[in-house]
PDB file of C-alpha atoms in Angstrom:
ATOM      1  CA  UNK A  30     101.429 -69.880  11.601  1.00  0.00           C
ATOM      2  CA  UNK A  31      98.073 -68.589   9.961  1.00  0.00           C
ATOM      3  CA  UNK A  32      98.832 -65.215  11.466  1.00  0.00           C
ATOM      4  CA  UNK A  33     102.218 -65.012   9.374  1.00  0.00           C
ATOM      5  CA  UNK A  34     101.643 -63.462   6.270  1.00  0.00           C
ATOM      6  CA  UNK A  35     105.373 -63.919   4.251  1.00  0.00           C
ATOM      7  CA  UNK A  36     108.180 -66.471   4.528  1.00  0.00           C
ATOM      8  CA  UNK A  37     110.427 -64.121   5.121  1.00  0.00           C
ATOM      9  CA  UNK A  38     108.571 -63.142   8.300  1.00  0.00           C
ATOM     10  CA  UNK A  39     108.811 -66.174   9.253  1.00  0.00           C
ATOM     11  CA  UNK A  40     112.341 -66.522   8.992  1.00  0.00           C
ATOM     12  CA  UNK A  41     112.640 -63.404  11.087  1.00  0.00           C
ATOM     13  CA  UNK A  42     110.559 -64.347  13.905  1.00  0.00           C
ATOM     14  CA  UNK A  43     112.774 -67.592  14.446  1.00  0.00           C
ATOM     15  CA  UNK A  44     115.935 -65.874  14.071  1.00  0.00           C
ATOM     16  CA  UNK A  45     114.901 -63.066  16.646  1.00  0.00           C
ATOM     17  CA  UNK A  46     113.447 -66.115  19.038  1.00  0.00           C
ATOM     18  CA  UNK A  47     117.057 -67.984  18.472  1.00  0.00           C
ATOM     19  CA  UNK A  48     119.210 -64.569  19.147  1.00  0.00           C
ATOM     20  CA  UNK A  49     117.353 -63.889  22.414  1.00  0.00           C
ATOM     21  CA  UNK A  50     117.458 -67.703  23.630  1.00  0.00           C
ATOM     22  CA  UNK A  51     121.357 -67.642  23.504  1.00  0.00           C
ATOM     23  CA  UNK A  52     123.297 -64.358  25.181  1.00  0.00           C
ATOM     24  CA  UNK A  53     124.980 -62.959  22.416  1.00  0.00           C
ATOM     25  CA  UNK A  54     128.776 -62.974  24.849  1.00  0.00           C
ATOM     26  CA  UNK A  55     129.070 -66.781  25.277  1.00  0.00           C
ATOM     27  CA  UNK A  56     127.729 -67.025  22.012  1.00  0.00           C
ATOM     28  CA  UNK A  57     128.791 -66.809  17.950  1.00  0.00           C
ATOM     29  CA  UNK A  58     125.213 -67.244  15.608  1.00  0.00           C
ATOM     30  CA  UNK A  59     125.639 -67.906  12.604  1.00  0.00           C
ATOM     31  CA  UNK A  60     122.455 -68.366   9.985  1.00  0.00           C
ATOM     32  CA  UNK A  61     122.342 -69.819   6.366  1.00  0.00           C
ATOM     33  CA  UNK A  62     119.586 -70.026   3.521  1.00  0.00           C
ATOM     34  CA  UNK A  63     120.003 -71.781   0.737  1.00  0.00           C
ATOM     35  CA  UNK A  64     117.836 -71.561  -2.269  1.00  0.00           C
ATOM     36  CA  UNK A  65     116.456 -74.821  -3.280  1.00  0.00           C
ATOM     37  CA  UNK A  66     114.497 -74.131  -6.052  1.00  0.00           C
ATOM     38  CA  UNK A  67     110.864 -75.236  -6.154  1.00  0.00           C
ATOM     39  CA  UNK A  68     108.287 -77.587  -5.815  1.00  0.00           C
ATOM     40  CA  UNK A  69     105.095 -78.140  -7.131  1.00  0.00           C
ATOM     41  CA  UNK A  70     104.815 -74.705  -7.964  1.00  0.00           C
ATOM     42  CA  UNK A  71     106.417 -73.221  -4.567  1.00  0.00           C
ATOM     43  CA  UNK A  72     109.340 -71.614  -3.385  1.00  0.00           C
ATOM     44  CA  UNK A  73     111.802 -73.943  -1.612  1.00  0.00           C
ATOM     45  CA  UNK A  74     114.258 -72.536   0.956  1.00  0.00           C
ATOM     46  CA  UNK A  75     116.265 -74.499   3.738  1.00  0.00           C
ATOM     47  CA  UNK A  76     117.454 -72.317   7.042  1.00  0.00           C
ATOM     48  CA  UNK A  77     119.311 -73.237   9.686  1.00  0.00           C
ATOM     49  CA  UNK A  78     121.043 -71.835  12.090  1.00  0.00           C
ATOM     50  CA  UNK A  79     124.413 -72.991  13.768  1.00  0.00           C
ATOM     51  CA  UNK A  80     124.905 -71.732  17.542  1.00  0.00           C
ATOM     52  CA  UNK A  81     128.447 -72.091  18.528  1.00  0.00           C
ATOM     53  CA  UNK A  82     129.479 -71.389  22.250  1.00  0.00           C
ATOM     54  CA  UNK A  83     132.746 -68.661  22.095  1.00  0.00           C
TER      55      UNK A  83
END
């Protein structure tokens, strides 16, 4: 985590980690942010992912 420098690279690393963990024929990814505002002074985003088999 130290090594990561932005969120968004971050995010990026787990969705390329999730892609290659499922084969992309059997199946359908699907991935969602949502801006939830902020935080004691930080930005708040929630991602998730939803995996479904084809």
């Amino acid at each position: 985590m130290k090594k990561i420098s932005s969120d968004r690279v971050l995010i990026d690393k787990m969705d390329k980690k999730l892609r290659s963990a499922f084969e992309k024929d059997e199946y359908e990814i699907k991935d969602i942010i949502i801006n939830a505002g902020n935080a004691f002074g930080v930005d708040v985003d929630i991602c998730f992912w939803i995996i479904e088999k084809k």
